[in-house]
Coordinates of C-alpha atoms and ligand atoms in Angstrom, one line a residue:
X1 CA -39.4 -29.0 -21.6
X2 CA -39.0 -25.6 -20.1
X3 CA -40.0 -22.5 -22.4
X4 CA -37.8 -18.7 -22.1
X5 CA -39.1 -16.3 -23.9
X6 CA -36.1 -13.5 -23.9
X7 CA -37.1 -10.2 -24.5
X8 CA -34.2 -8.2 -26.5
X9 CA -34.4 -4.8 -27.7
X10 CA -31.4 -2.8 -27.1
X11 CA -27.2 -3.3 -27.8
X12 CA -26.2 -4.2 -24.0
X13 CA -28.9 -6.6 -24.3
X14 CA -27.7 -8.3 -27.3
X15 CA -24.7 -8.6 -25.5
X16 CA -25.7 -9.4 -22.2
X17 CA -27.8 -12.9 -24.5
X18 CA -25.2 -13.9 -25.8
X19 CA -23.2 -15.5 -23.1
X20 CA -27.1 -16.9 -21.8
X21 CA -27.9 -17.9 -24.8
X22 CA -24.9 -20.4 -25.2
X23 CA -25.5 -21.6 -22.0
X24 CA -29.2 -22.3 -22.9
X25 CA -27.6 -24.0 -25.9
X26 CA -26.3 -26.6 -23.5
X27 CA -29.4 -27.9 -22.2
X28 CA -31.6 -29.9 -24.7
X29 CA -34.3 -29.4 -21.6
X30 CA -34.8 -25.4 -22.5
X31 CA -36.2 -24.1 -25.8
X32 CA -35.5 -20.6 -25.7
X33 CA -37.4 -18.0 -28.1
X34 CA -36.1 -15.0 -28.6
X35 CA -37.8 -11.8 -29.4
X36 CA -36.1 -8.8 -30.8
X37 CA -38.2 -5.2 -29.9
X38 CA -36.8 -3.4 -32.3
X39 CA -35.9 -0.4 -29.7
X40 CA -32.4 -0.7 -31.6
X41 CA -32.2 -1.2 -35.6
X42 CA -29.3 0.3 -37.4
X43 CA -27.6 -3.1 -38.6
X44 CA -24.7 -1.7 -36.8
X45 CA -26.5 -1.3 -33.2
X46 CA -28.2 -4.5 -34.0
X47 CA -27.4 -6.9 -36.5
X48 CA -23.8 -7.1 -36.2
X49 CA -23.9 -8.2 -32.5
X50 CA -26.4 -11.1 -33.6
X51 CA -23.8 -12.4 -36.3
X52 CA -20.0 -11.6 -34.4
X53 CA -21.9 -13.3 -31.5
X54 CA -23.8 -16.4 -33.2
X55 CA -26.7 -15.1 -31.1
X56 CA -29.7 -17.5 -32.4
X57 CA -31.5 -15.4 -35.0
X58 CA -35.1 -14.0 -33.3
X59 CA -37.8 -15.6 -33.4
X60 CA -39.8 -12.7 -33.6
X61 CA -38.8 -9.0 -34.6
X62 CA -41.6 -6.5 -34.0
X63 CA -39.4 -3.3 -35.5
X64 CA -40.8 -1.0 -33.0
X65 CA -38.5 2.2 -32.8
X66 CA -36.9 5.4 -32.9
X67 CA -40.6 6.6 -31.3
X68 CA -41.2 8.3 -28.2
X69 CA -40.6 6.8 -24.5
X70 CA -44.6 5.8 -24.2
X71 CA -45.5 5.4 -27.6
X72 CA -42.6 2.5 -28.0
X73 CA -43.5 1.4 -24.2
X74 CA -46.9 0.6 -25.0
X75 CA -46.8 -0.9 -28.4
X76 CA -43.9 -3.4 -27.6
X77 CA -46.5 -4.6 -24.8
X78 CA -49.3 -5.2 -27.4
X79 CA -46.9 -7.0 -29.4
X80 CA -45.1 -9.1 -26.9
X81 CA -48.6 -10.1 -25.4
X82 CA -49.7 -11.2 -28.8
X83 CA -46.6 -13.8 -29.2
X84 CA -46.3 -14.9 -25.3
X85 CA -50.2 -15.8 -25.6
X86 CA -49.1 -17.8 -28.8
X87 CA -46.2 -19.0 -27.3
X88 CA -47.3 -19.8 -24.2
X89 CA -43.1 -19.6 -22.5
X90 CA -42.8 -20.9 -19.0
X91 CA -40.4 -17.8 -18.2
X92 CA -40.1 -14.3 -19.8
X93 CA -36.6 -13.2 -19.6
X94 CA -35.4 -9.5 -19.1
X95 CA -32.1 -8.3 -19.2
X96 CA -31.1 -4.3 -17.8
X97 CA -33.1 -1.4 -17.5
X98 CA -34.6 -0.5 -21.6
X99 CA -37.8 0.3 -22.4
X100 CA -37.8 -3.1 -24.2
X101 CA -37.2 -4.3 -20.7
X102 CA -40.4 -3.0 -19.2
X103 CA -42.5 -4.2 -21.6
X104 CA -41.7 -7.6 -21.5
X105 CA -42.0 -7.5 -17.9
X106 CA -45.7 -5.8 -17.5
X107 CA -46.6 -8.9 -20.6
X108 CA -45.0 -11.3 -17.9
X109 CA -47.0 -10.0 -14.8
X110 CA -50.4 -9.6 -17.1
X111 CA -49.9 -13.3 -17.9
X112 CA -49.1 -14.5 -15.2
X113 CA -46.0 -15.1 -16.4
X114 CA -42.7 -16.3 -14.1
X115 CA -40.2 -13.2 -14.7
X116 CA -36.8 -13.4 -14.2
X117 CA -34.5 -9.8 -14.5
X118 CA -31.0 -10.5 -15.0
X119 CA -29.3 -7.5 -13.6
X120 CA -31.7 -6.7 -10.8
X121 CA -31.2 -4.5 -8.0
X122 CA -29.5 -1.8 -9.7
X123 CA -30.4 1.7 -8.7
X124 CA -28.7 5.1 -9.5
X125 CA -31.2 7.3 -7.0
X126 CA -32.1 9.1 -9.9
X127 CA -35.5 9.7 -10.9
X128 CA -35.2 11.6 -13.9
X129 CA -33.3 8.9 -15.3
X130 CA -35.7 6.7 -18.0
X131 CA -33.6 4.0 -16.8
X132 CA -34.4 3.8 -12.8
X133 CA -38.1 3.8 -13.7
X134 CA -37.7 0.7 -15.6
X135 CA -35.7 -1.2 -13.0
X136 CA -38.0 -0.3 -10.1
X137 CA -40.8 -1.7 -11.9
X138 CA -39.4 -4.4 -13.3
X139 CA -37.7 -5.7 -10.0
X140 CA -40.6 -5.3 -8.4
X141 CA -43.2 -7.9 -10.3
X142 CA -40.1 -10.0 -10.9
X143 CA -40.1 -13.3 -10.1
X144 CA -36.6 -14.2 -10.0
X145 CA -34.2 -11.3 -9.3
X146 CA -30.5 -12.0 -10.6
X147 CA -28.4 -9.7 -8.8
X148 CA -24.7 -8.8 -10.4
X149 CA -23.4 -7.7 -6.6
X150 CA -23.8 -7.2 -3.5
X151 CA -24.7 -3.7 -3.6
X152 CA -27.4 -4.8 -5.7
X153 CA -28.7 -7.1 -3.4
X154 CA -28.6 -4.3 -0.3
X155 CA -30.5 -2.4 -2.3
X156 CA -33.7 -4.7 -2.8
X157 CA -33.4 -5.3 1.1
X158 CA -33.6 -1.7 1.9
X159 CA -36.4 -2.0 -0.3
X160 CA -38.1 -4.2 1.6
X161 CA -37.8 -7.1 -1.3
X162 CA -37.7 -10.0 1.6
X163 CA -41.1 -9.6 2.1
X164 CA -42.5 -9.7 -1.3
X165 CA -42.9 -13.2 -2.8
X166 CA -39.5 -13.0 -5.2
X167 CA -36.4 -15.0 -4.8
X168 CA -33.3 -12.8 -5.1
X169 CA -30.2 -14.6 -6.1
X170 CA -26.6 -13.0 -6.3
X171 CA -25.8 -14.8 -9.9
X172 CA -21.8 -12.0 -10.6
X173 CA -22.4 -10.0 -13.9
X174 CA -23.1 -11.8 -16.9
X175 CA -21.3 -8.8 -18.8
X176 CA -17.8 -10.5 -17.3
X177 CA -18.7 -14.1 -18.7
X178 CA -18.8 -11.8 -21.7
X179 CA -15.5 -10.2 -21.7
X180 CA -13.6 -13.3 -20.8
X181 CA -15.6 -15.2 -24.0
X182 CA -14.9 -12.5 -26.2
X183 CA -11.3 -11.4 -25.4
X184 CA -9.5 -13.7 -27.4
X185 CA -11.9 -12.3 -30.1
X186 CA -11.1 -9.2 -30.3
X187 CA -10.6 -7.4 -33.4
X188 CA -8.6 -4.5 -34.2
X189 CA -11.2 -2.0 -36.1
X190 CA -10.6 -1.5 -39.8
X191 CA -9.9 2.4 -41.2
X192 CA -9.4 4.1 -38.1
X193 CA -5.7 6.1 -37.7
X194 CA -4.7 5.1 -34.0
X195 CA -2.3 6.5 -32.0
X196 CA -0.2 4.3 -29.9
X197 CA -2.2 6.0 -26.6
X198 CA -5.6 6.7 -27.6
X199 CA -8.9 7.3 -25.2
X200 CA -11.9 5.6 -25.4
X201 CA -15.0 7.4 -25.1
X202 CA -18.8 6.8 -25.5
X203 CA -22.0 9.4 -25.1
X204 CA -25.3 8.4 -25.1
X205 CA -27.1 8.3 -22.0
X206 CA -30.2 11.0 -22.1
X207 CA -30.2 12.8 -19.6
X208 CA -26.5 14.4 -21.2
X209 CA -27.6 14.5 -24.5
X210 CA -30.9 16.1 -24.0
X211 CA -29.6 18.6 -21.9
X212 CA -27.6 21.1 -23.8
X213 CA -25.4 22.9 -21.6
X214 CA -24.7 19.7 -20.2
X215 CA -23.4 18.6 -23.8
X216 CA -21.8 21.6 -24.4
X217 CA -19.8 21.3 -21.6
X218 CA -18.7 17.5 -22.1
X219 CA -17.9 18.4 -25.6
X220 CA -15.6 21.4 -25.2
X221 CA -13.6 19.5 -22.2
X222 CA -13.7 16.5 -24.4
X223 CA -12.0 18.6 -27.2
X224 CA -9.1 20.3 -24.9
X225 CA -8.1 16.8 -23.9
X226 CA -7.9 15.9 -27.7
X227 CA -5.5 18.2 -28.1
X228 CA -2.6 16.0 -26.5
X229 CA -4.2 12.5 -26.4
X230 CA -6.2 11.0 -29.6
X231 CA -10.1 10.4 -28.5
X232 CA -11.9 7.6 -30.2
X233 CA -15.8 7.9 -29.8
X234 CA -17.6 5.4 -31.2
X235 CA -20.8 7.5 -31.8
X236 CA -24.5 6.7 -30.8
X237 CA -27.2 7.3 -33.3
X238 CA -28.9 9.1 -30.5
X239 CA -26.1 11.5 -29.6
X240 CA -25.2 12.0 -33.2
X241 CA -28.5 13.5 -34.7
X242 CA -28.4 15.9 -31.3
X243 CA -24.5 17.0 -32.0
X244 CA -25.4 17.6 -35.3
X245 CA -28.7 19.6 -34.2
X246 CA -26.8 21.9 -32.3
X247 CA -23.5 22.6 -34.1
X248 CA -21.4 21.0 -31.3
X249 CA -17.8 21.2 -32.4
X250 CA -16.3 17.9 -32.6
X251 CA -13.2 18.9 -34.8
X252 CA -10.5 17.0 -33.0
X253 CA -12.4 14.3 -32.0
X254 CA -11.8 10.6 -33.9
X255 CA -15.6 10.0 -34.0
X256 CA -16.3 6.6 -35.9
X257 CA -19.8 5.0 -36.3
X258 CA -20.7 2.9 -33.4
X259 CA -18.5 -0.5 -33.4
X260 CA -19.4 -4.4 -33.3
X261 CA -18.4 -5.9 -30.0
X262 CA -15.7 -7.6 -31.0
X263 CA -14.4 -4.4 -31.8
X264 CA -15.3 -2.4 -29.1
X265 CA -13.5 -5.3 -26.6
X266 CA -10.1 -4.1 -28.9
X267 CA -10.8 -0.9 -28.5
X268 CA -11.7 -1.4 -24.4
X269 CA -8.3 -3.5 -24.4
X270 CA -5.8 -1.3 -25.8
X271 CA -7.1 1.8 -24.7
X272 CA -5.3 3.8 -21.7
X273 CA -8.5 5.3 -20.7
X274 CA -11.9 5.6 -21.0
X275 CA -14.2 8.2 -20.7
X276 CA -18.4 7.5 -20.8
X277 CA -21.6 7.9 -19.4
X278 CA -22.6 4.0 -20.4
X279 CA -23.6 2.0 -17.8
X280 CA -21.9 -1.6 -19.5
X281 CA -18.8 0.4 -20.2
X282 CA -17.7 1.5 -16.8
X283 CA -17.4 -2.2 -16.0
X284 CA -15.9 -3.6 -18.8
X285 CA -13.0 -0.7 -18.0
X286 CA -12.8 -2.3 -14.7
X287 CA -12.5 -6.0 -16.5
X288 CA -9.6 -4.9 -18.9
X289 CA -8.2 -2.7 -15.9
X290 CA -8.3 0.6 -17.6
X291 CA -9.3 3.3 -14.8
X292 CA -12.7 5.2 -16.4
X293 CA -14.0 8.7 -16.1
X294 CA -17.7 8.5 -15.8
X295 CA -19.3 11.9 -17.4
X296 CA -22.3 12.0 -14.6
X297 CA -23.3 12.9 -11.1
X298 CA -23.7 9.0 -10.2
X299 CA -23.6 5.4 -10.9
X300 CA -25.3 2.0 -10.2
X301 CA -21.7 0.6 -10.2
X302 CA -21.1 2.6 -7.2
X303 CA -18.1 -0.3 -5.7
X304 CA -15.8 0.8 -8.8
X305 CA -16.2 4.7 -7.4
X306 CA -15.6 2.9 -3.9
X307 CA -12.2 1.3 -4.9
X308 CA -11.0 3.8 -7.1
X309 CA -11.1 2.9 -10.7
X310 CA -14.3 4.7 -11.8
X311 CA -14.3 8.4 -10.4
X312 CA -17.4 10.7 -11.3
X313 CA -16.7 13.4 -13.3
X314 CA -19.9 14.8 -13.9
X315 CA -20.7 17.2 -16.8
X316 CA -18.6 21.0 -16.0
X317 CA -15.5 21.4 -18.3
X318 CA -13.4 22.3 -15.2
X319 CA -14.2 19.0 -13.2
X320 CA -13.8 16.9 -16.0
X321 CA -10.5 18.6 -17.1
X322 CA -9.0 18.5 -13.6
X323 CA -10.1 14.7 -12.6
X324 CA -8.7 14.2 -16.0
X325 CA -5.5 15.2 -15.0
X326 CA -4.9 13.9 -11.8
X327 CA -6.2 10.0 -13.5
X328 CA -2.9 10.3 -15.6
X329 CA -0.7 10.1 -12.0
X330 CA -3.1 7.9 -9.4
X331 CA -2.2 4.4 -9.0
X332 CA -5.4 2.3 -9.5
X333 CA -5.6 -1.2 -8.4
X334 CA -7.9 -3.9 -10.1
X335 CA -7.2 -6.9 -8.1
X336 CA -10.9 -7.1 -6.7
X337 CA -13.2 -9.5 -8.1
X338 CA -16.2 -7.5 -8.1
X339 CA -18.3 -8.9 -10.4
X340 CA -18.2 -12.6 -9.8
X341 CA -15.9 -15.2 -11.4
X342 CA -17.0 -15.7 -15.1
X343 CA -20.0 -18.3 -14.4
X344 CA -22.9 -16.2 -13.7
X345 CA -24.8 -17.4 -17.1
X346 CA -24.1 -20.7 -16.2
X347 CA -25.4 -19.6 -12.2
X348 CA -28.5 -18.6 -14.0
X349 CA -30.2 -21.0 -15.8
X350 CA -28.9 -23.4 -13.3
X351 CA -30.9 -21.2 -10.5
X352 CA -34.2 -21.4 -13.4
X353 CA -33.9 -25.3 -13.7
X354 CA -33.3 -25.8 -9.8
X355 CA -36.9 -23.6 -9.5
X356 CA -38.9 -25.1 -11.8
X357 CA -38.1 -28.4 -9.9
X358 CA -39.0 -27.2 -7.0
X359 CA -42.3 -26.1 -8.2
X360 CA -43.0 -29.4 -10.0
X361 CA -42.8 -31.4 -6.4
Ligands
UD1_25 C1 -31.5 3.0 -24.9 C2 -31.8 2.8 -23.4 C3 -30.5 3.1 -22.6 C4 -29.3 2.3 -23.0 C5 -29.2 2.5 -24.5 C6 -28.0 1.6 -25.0 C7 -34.1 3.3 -22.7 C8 -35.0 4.2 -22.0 N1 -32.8 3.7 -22.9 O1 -31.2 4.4 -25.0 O2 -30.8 2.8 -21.2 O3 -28.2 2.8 -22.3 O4 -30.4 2.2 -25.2 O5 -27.5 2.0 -26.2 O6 -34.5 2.2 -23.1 N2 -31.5 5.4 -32.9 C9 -31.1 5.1 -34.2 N3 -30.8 3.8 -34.6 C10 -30.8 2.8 -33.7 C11 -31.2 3.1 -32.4 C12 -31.5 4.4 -32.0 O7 -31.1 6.0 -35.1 O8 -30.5 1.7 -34.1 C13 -31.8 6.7 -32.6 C14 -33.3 7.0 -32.8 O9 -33.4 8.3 -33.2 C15 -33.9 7.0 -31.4 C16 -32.7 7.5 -30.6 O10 -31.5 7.0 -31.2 O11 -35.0 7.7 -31.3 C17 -32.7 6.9 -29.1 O12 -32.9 5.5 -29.1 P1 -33.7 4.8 -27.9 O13 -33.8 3.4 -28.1 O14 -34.9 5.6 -27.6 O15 -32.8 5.1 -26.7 P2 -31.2 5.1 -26.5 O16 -30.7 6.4 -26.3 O17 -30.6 4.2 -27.5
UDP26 N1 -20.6 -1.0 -27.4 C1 -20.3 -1.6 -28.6 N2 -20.1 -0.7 -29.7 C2 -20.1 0.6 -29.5 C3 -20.4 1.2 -28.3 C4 -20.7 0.3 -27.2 O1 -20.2 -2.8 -28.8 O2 -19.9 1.3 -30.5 C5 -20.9 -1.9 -26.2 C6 -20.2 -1.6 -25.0 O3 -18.9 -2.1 -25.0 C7 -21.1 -2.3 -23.9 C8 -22.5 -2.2 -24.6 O4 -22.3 -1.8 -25.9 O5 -20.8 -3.7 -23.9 C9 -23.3 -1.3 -23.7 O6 -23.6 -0.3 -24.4 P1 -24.3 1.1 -24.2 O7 -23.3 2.0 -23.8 O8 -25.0 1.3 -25.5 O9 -25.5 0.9 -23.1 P2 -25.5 0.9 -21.5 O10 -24.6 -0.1 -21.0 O11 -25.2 2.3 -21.1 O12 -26.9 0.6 -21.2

């Protein structure tokens, strides 16, 4: 019997689980615990994924946050220490680049733990970003390093990764198991006047909302282009107490609280456009071939820049208003498979069976 401890703590993550955990579910050789951070509680950033996605209920929930970067750091790894000395997992399991991410992987490395990061290899060149922190250190005491492309997996080389003691495996993006799953789910969202052509946008990422010109300036572009095409923005928790904060006008924005997947794969489906600075979303534009307009200076999905479906906007009104209107006339092809061919869960825990063979002989 092989024992996963998955760390979860944030919504890509819950969805990201999903399509690993029902491949877990397959194999009566892996029991999988699953342990819930808390980073994200509002039953609608949390909850709801759990149920529209029969993720197994968590094991363990250790409600930690809504606190600051450190405090929340340091108290998930108390807490996750406490239940993987219980516990005892073969494998801790990290998905992305969260806070909630970290933590389970400095638990792992304390432990001596075997770590595996789905989505390794990721990097933006930013810094600042709360985000690139996290994945450098987590790729680095990673064990197993599940790549979603090749791009990821040139970056860990120009790292020098083929000389630390880490297997790095190109595994395609679990997030397009996901979309192909959850397509013929998809549910048109309850109470919300849609136009026939709407735009679907989502702001959340810190280092635009906690930068208030930046805002400012993605708000009032955001607002001209409302004027003759309907914008639907699922709003972040995050992004709304700031908006509120500052008296950013939203007026003819169609701001809704922040969807279920099953939803947002409707909304992502049927939109013409979308316009974000998520990380998940950019590529699940690309999977329903909807061309997207990424509100920042750069992107770990750099191949969608490369091939023309993603194009970086930035944060200045006048950018953002003018790639905005030369989107509405390009052609954009989606014929490349970018992110692998649907199977990467399946890839995966393949990849953690086949090693902990090898290690038993
Ligand atoms: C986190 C991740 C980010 C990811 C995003 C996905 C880090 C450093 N950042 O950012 O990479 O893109 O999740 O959505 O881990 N809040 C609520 N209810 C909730 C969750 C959050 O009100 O259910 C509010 C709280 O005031 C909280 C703030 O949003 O302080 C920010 O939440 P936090 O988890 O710190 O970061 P995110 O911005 O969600
Ligand atoms: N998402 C959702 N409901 C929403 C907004 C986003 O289900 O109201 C989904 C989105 O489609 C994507 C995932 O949440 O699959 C990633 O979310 P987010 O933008 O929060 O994080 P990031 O990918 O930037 O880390």
């Amino acid at each position: 019997m092989i024992k996963i401890l998955t760390i979860l703590g944030a919504r890509p993550q819950f969805i990201k689980a999903g399509t690993i955990s029902r491949e877990i579910a397959k194999h009566k050789e892996i029991k999988e615990i699953i342990l819930h951070t808390g980073q994200h509680y509002d039953s609608n950033m949390s909850d709801i994924f759990f149920e529209e996605m029969k993720i197994p209920k968590p094991d363990y929930f250790l409600g930690i946050g809504g606190k600051s970067h450190g405090a929340m750091t340091g108290q998930m790894i108390e807490k996750i220490e406490e239940v993987a000395l219980k516990e005892k997992p073969d494998w801790i399991l990290v998905y992305g680049d969260t806070n909630s991410t970290l933590a389970g992987a400095i638990v792992a490395s304390k432990l001596n733990i075997k770590l595996a990061h789905i989505e390794a290899g990721l990097r933006s060149f930013n810094m600042n970003m709360p985000e690139e922190i996290n994945r450098i250190l987590t790729d680095r005491i990673s064990n197993v390093l599940f790549c979603p492309t090749d791009t990821a997996i040139e970056n860990l080389e120009k790292e020098g990764f083929e000389n630390f003691n880490c297997k790095i495996i190109k595994s395609g993006d679990v997030m397009q198991d996901g979309a192909i799953f959850y397509k013929n789910l998809a549910v048109k969202p309850n109470n919300i006047e849609l136009k026939n052509d709407f735009i679907l946008c989502t702001i959340h990422r810190a280092e635009n909302t906690d930068d208030e010109n930046k805002l400012k300036n993605i708000f009032s572009a955001l607002n001209e282009i409302a004027c003759e095409k309907q914008i639907i923005l699922p709003l972040h928790p995050r992004t709304k107490k700031i908006i509120e904060n500052l008296n950013i006008c939203v007026e003819n924005l169609t701001i809704i609280e922040p969807v279920g997947y099953l939803e947002m794969v409707w909304l992502i489906d049927n939109c013409s456009l979308v316009m974000t600075d998520s990380g998940g979303l950019q590529k699940e534009a690309y999977f329903f071939a909807k061309p997207c307009l990424t509100l920042r200076e750069e992107t770990e999905w750099i191949e969608l820049v490369e091939i023309g479906v993603n194009t970086l906007v930035g944060t200045e009104k006048d950018k953002i208003l003018s790639e905005y209107n030369k989107i509405e006339i390009k052609k954009v092809d989606f014929s490349k498979n970018l992110y692998g061919k649907g199977n990467a869960s399946n890839l995966i825990i393949k990849e953690l069976l086949a090693y902990e063979d090898k290690g038993r002989k």
